[in-house]
Amino acid sequence: MASTRTWFETVAEAQRRARKRLPRGVYQALVAGTEAGVTMNDNVDAFGELKIRPRVADLPATRDLSTTVMGQQISFPVLISPTGVQAVHPDGEVAVARAAAGAGTAMGLSSFASKPVEEVGAVNDKLLFQTYWVGSREEILARAERARSAGAKGLIVTLDWVFDSRRDWGSPFIPEKLDLRAMARYAPQVALRPGYLARWLRSRSLPDLGVPNLGPREATPPTFFGAYGQWIGTPPPTWSDLAWLREQWGGPFMIKGITRPDDARRAVDVGASAISVSNHGGNNLDSTPASIRCLPGVVDAVGDQVEVLLDGGIRRGSDVVKALALGARAVLIGRAALFGMAAGGERGVTNVLEILRQGVSETLLGLGHASLHELSPEDILVPAGFAIDRKV
């Protein structure tokens, strides 16, 4: 169906609407990559280098898109990736979680989210809670246990971050808190986007830059930059730290940010049940290869010892199928879901998920497969030199 006022046909159209509806600084924060944006752009562009090998007869009338990830049955192989403070819409992560639940898939919730884990867990029973290595071991474990009490079925530990926020085109202004000075600075941008302001006025709230999931539920949430400062001050984890947290958690456990086969093997050694091949959406070290370029080497290194997911650059259902054909069990989406949220709130996220679901089904049909589990590398033409790190 063609795009209408309430429905968009592609994720690209969702992004165009997000750009029209968000204040410039908010949109920049959503799309910006580190430094020159080489990795961020390659995450998306690399999928175009992979070609699909379709069939023309004996095609399946129906396709089974379901799979399991971290013990959760999901209706199709797309999960919500944990992303930080979501100022694109007043309903934030709660609306994203509702949309994911409606689509029958899992919600990854960031420890730097704008909504409490209890509110998100109440609307999606396939909740995966994400934490950075922030604070002491005791604080990290307490954060995870709070999430478990709120219904989290799995824990994601994100490691692909080195605090490099430089951008060649300039970083958008993000205030410590929405005081009068910050509002005055943003006022000219907001005035050009009256719909954005109206949504917040109807919600009788302002964008909350607090981080409510970092400490105890009853504690006053730190500001985003207060939490960021605590994170910077925490020594990076060792593999022994990760093995300890895996043992203490005792449930499904994902390490996110893997790009190298040797790191993938170490993740298996510490008992991870899943890994995500990810470069933080191009917001970590620039010039890191696209996630999809790293995927085959990681899959070769760990085989079926651990569930392998991919995060980064997914914009179409065919992208999802390409990742699965190269060995991923499922993919996670971040910016695509936020574009949908900015374009249409919860309905916009539902729209994005439906675009991807339809695209996966259509691509499976063209490949002649009745199930995701029939996909293999033979379905994809991979150009010479595309995949990296097959042995390292």
Coordinates of C-alpha atoms in Angstrom, one line a residue:
M1 CA 0.0 0.0 0.0
A2 CA 1.1 3.6 -0.7
S3 CA 2.1 5.9 2.2
T4 CA -0.8 7.9 3.6
R5 CA -1.0 10.5 6.4
T6 CA -1.2 7.8 9.0
W7 CA 0.8 5.0 7.4
F8 CA 4.3 5.1 5.8
E9 CA 5.5 2.4 3.4
T10 CA 9.2 2.4 4.2
V11 CA 11.6 3.1 7.1
A12 CA 13.1 5.8 4.9
E13 CA 9.7 7.5 4.8
A14 CA 9.5 7.2 8.6
Q15 CA 12.9 8.9 8.8
R16 CA 11.8 11.8 6.5
R17 CA 8.7 12.3 8.7
A18 CA 10.9 12.2 11.9
R19 CA 13.1 14.9 10.4
K20 CA 10.1 17.1 9.7
R21 CA 8.5 16.6 13.1
L22 CA 11.5 16.8 15.5
P23 CA 13.4 19.9 16.5
R24 CA 16.7 20.0 14.7
G25 CA 18.8 19.2 17.8
V26 CA 16.6 16.2 18.8
Y27 CA 16.8 14.8 15.3
Q28 CA 20.6 15.3 15.2
A29 CA 21.0 13.4 18.4
L30 CA 19.0 10.6 16.9
V31 CA 20.9 10.2 13.6
A32 CA 24.4 11.4 14.6
G33 CA 27.3 8.9 14.4
T34 CA 30.8 9.3 15.8
E35 CA 33.3 11.6 14.0
A36 CA 32.8 11.4 10.3
G37 CA 30.0 8.8 10.5
V38 CA 31.9 6.3 8.4
T39 CA 30.8 3.3 10.5
M40 CA 27.2 4.6 10.9
N41 CA 26.8 4.9 7.1
D42 CA 28.6 1.6 6.4
N43 CA 26.2 -0.2 8.7
V44 CA 23.4 0.7 6.3
D45 CA 25.2 0.7 3.0
A46 CA 26.9 -2.7 3.4
F47 CA 23.6 -4.5 3.0
G48 CA 23.4 -3.2 -0.5
E49 CA 26.6 -5.0 -1.4
L50 CA 24.9 -8.4 -0.6
K51 CA 22.8 -9.8 -3.4
I52 CA 19.8 -12.2 -3.0
R53 CA 19.5 -15.3 -5.2
P54 CA 15.7 -15.8 -5.9
R55 CA 13.8 -18.8 -7.1
V56 CA 10.8 -18.7 -9.4
A57 CA 8.7 -21.9 -8.9
D58 CA 7.6 -24.2 -6.1
L59 CA 7.4 -21.2 -3.8
P60 CA 5.8 -21.7 -0.4
A61 CA 2.2 -20.4 0.0
T62 CA 2.9 -19.6 3.7
R63 CA 6.0 -18.7 5.6
D64 CA 6.9 -19.4 9.3
L65 CA 8.7 -16.3 10.6
S66 CA 8.9 -17.4 14.3
T67 CA 12.0 -18.1 16.2
T68 CA 13.3 -18.0 19.8
V69 CA 15.9 -15.6 21.3
M70 CA 17.2 -15.9 24.8
G71 CA 14.4 -18.3 25.7
Q72 CA 11.7 -16.1 24.3
Q73 CA 9.4 -17.2 21.5
I74 CA 9.0 -14.3 19.1
S75 CA 6.7 -14.0 16.0
F76 CA 9.4 -12.8 13.7
P77 CA 13.2 -12.3 14.0
V78 CA 13.3 -8.6 14.9
L79 CA 13.8 -7.3 18.4
I80 CA 13.9 -3.8 19.8
S81 CA 17.4 -2.8 20.6
P82 CA 18.0 -0.9 23.9
T83 CA 18.5 2.8 23.3
G84 CA 18.9 5.6 25.7
V85 CA 16.7 8.5 26.7
Q86 CA 14.0 8.8 24.2
A87 CA 12.8 12.4 23.9
V88 CA 11.2 11.9 20.5
H89 CA 7.8 11.3 22.0
P90 CA 6.2 11.6 25.5
D91 CA 5.3 7.9 25.8
G92 CA 8.9 6.9 25.2
E93 CA 9.9 3.3 25.9
V94 CA 6.5 2.3 27.2
A95 CA 4.9 2.9 23.7
V96 CA 7.8 1.1 22.0
A97 CA 7.3 -1.8 24.4
R98 CA 3.6 -1.9 23.7
A99 CA 4.2 -1.9 19.9
A100 CA 6.7 -4.7 20.3
A101 CA 4.3 -6.7 22.4
G102 CA 1.6 -6.2 19.8
A103 CA 4.0 -7.5 17.1
G104 CA 4.8 -10.5 19.3
T105 CA 8.5 -9.6 19.8
A106 CA 10.9 -8.7 22.6
M107 CA 11.7 -5.3 24.0
G108 CA 15.3 -4.4 24.9
L109 CA 15.2 -1.7 27.6
S110 CA 18.3 0.5 28.3
S111 CA 19.4 1.2 31.8
F112 CA 19.7 4.8 30.5
A113 CA 16.0 4.8 29.4
S114 CA 13.6 7.6 30.3
K115 CA 10.9 5.2 31.6
P116 CA 11.2 3.0 34.7
V117 CA 11.7 -0.7 34.0
E118 CA 8.5 -1.5 36.0
E119 CA 6.4 0.5 33.6
V120 CA 7.9 -1.1 30.6
G121 CA 7.8 -4.6 32.0
A122 CA 4.1 -4.1 32.7
V123 CA 3.3 -3.8 29.0
N124 CA 5.7 -6.4 27.5
D125 CA 6.3 -9.8 29.0
K126 CA 9.3 -10.4 26.7
L127 CA 11.5 -7.9 28.4
L128 CA 15.3 -7.9 28.1
F129 CA 17.1 -5.5 30.3
Q130 CA 20.3 -3.8 29.2
T131 CA 23.1 -2.5 31.5
Y132 CA 26.4 -0.9 31.0
W133 CA 29.2 -1.6 33.4
V134 CA 28.4 1.3 35.6
G135 CA 29.2 1.4 39.3
S136 CA 30.3 -1.4 41.6
R137 CA 29.6 -5.0 41.2
E138 CA 27.0 -4.7 43.9
E139 CA 25.3 -1.8 42.2
I140 CA 25.3 -3.6 38.8
L141 CA 23.8 -6.7 40.3
A142 CA 21.1 -4.7 42.2
R143 CA 20.2 -3.0 38.9
A144 CA 19.8 -6.4 37.3
E145 CA 17.7 -7.8 40.2
R146 CA 15.4 -4.8 40.1
A147 CA 14.8 -5.5 36.4
R148 CA 14.2 -9.2 37.1
S149 CA 11.6 -8.2 39.7
A150 CA 9.9 -6.1 37.0
G151 CA 9.7 -9.1 34.7
A152 CA 13.0 -9.1 32.7
K153 CA 13.7 -12.5 31.2
G154 CA 17.2 -11.8 30.0
L155 CA 20.1 -9.5 30.7
I156 CA 22.1 -7.6 28.0
V157 CA 25.6 -6.2 28.9
T158 CA 26.7 -3.6 26.4
L159 CA 30.4 -3.2 26.0
D160 CA 30.9 -1.3 22.7
W161 CA 31.5 2.2 24.0
V162 CA 34.6 4.3 24.6
F163 CA 33.0 7.7 25.3
D164 CA 34.0 9.2 21.9
S165 CA 31.3 11.7 21.2
R166 CA 33.2 13.9 18.6
R167 CA 31.4 14.6 15.4
D168 CA 32.9 16.3 12.4
W169 CA 29.7 18.2 11.8
G170 CA 29.3 19.2 15.5
S171 CA 27.5 17.5 18.4
P172 CA 23.9 18.6 19.1
F173 CA 23.3 20.5 22.3
I174 CA 22.0 18.2 25.0
P175 CA 21.2 20.0 28.3
E176 CA 21.9 18.6 31.8
K177 CA 18.3 19.3 32.6
L178 CA 15.4 21.3 31.1
D179 CA 15.9 24.5 33.1
L180 CA 14.9 27.9 31.8
R181 CA 18.3 28.4 30.1
A182 CA 18.0 25.1 28.2
M183 CA 14.4 25.8 27.2
A184 CA 15.3 29.3 25.9
R185 CA 18.1 27.7 23.8
Y186 CA 15.8 25.1 22.3
A187 CA 12.8 27.5 21.9
P188 CA 13.6 28.6 18.3
Q189 CA 13.8 25.0 17.2
V190 CA 10.7 23.9 19.0
A191 CA 8.8 26.9 17.6
L192 CA 9.4 25.5 14.1
R193 CA 7.9 22.1 15.2
P194 CA 4.6 23.0 16.9
G195 CA 3.4 19.5 16.7
Y196 CA 6.3 18.3 18.8
L197 CA 5.5 20.9 21.4
A198 CA 1.8 20.1 21.3
R199 CA 2.4 16.4 22.0
W200 CA 4.4 17.3 25.1
L201 CA 1.8 19.8 26.3
R202 CA -1.0 17.3 25.9
S203 CA 1.0 14.8 28.0
R204 CA 1.4 17.6 30.7
S205 CA 5.1 16.8 30.9
L206 CA 8.5 17.8 29.6
P207 CA 11.2 15.6 28.2
D208 CA 12.7 13.9 31.2
L209 CA 16.5 13.7 31.1
G210 CA 16.7 11.6 34.3
V211 CA 17.8 8.0 34.3
P212 CA 15.4 6.1 36.5
N213 CA 16.8 2.6 36.0
L214 CA 20.3 3.1 37.2
G215 CA 19.6 2.9 40.9
P216 CA 16.9 1.7 43.4
R217 CA 13.3 2.5 42.3
E218 CA 12.7 4.8 45.3
A219 CA 15.9 6.8 44.7
T220 CA 16.0 10.2 42.9
P221 CA 17.2 9.4 39.4
P222 CA 20.5 10.9 38.4
T223 CA 20.5 13.2 35.4
F224 CA 21.7 11.7 32.1
F225 CA 25.1 13.4 32.4
G226 CA 25.3 12.5 36.1
A227 CA 24.9 8.8 35.1
Y228 CA 27.3 9.3 32.2
G229 CA 29.9 10.7 34.6
Q230 CA 29.5 7.6 36.9
W231 CA 29.9 5.4 33.9
I232 CA 33.1 7.2 32.8
G233 CA 34.5 6.8 36.3
T234 CA 33.9 3.0 36.4
P235 CA 36.9 0.8 35.4
P236 CA 35.9 -1.3 32.3
P237 CA 35.0 -4.8 33.1
T238 CA 37.3 -7.8 32.7
W239 CA 36.2 -11.2 31.4
S240 CA 36.3 -12.4 35.0
D241 CA 33.8 -9.6 35.9
L242 CA 31.5 -10.7 33.1
A243 CA 31.8 -14.4 34.2
W244 CA 30.8 -13.3 37.7
L245 CA 27.8 -11.3 36.5
R246 CA 26.7 -14.2 34.3
E247 CA 26.8 -16.6 37.2
Q248 CA 25.0 -14.2 39.6
W249 CA 22.3 -13.5 37.0
G250 CA 21.7 -17.1 36.3
G251 CA 19.4 -16.6 33.3
P252 CA 19.7 -15.8 29.6
F253 CA 22.7 -13.4 29.2
M254 CA 23.8 -11.5 26.2
I255 CA 27.1 -9.7 25.6
K256 CA 26.5 -6.8 23.1
G257 CA 29.2 -5.2 21.0
I258 CA 31.1 -8.1 19.7
T259 CA 32.9 -7.6 16.3
R260 CA 35.9 -9.9 16.6
P261 CA 35.9 -13.7 16.5
D262 CA 38.3 -13.9 19.4
D263 CA 36.0 -11.8 21.6
A264 CA 33.1 -14.0 20.5
R265 CA 35.0 -17.1 21.7
R266 CA 35.7 -15.4 25.0
A267 CA 32.0 -14.6 25.4
V268 CA 31.3 -18.3 25.0
D269 CA 34.0 -19.1 27.6
V270 CA 32.3 -16.9 30.2
G271 CA 29.0 -18.6 29.6
A272 CA 27.1 -16.1 27.5
S273 CA 23.9 -17.5 26.0
A274 CA 23.8 -14.9 23.3
I275 CA 26.1 -12.3 21.7
S276 CA 25.2 -9.3 19.5
V277 CA 27.5 -8.3 16.7
S278 CA 27.3 -4.6 17.0
N279 CA 29.3 -1.4 16.8
H280 CA 26.8 0.7 18.8
G281 CA 25.1 2.0 15.7
G282 CA 28.2 3.8 14.5
N283 CA 28.5 5.6 17.8
N284 CA 31.6 3.9 19.1
L285 CA 34.9 4.0 17.3
D286 CA 34.5 5.4 13.8
S287 CA 36.0 3.3 10.9
T288 CA 34.9 0.1 12.7
P289 CA 33.5 -2.2 9.9
A290 CA 29.7 -2.5 9.5
S291 CA 28.2 -5.1 11.8
I292 CA 27.1 -7.3 8.8
R293 CA 30.7 -7.4 7.6
C294 CA 31.8 -8.8 11.0
L295 CA 28.9 -11.3 11.3
P296 CA 30.3 -14.2 9.1
G297 CA 33.6 -14.3 11.0
V298 CA 31.9 -14.3 14.4
V299 CA 29.5 -17.1 13.3
D300 CA 32.4 -19.2 12.0
A301 CA 34.2 -18.7 15.3
V302 CA 31.4 -19.9 17.6
G303 CA 29.1 -22.1 15.5
D304 CA 26.0 -23.1 17.5
Q305 CA 27.6 -22.7 20.9
V306 CA 25.8 -19.4 21.4
E307 CA 23.0 -17.4 19.8
V308 CA 24.4 -14.8 17.5
L309 CA 22.3 -11.6 16.8
L310 CA 23.1 -8.6 14.7
D311 CA 22.5 -4.9 15.6
G312 CA 23.2 -2.1 13.1
G313 CA 21.8 -0.8 9.8
I314 CA 18.6 -2.7 9.5
R315 CA 16.2 -0.7 7.4
R316 CA 14.4 -3.4 5.3
G317 CA 13.0 -6.9 5.7
S318 CA 15.6 -8.1 3.1
D319 CA 18.3 -6.8 5.4
V320 CA 17.0 -9.0 8.1
V321 CA 17.0 -12.0 5.8
K322 CA 20.5 -11.3 4.6
A323 CA 21.7 -11.3 8.3
L324 CA 19.9 -14.6 9.0
A325 CA 21.3 -16.2 5.9
L326 CA 24.8 -15.3 7.1
G327 CA 24.2 -16.9 10.5
A328 CA 22.3 -14.5 12.7
R329 CA 19.4 -15.9 14.7
A330 CA 17.7 -12.5 14.8
V331 CA 18.4 -8.8 14.5
L332 CA 17.9 -5.8 16.8
I333 CA 16.7 -2.4 15.6
G334 CA 17.3 1.0 17.3
R335 CA 17.1 4.0 15.0
A336 CA 14.4 2.4 12.8
A337 CA 12.1 2.1 15.8
L338 CA 12.8 5.6 16.9
F339 CA 12.1 7.0 13.4
G340 CA 8.7 5.3 13.7
M341 CA 8.1 6.7 17.1
A342 CA 8.9 10.3 16.0
A343 CA 6.7 9.8 12.9
G344 CA 3.7 8.4 14.7
G345 CA 4.1 7.4 18.3
E346 CA 3.3 3.9 19.2
R347 CA 1.4 3.4 15.9
G348 CA 4.6 4.5 14.1
V349 CA 6.7 1.8 15.8
T350 CA 4.0 -0.7 15.0
N351 CA 4.2 0.5 11.4
V352 CA 8.0 0.0 11.3
L353 CA 7.7 -3.5 12.7
E354 CA 5.1 -4.4 10.2
I355 CA 7.2 -3.1 7.3
L356 CA 10.0 -5.3 8.4
R357 CA 7.8 -8.3 9.0
Q358 CA 6.3 -8.0 5.6
G359 CA 9.7 -7.6 4.0
V360 CA 11.0 -10.7 5.7
S361 CA 8.0 -12.7 4.5
E362 CA 8.3 -11.4 0.9
T363 CA 12.0 -12.1 0.8
L364 CA 11.6 -15.6 2.1
L365 CA 8.9 -16.2 -0.6
G366 CA 11.3 -15.0 -3.3
L367 CA 14.0 -17.3 -2.0
G368 CA 11.6 -20.3 -2.0
H369 CA 11.8 -20.9 1.8
A370 CA 8.9 -21.8 4.0
S371 CA 10.8 -21.0 7.2
L372 CA 13.6 -18.8 8.5
H373 CA 15.5 -21.9 9.5
E374 CA 15.9 -22.9 5.9
L375 CA 18.1 -19.9 5.1
S376 CA 21.8 -20.5 4.4
P377 CA 24.8 -18.6 2.9
E378 CA 23.9 -20.1 -0.5
D379 CA 20.9 -17.7 -0.6
I380 CA 23.2 -14.7 -0.7
L381 CA 26.0 -13.6 -3.1
V382 CA 28.8 -12.1 -0.9
P383 CA 31.4 -10.1 -2.9
A384 CA 35.1 -10.9 -2.4
G385 CA 36.5 -9.0 0.5
F386 CA 33.2 -8.2 2.1
A387 CA 33.5 -10.3 5.3
I388 CA 36.4 -9.7 7.6
D389 CA 38.1 -11.3 10.6
R390 CA 37.3 -14.9 9.8
K391 CA 40.3 -16.2 11.8
V392 CA 41.3 -13.4 14.2

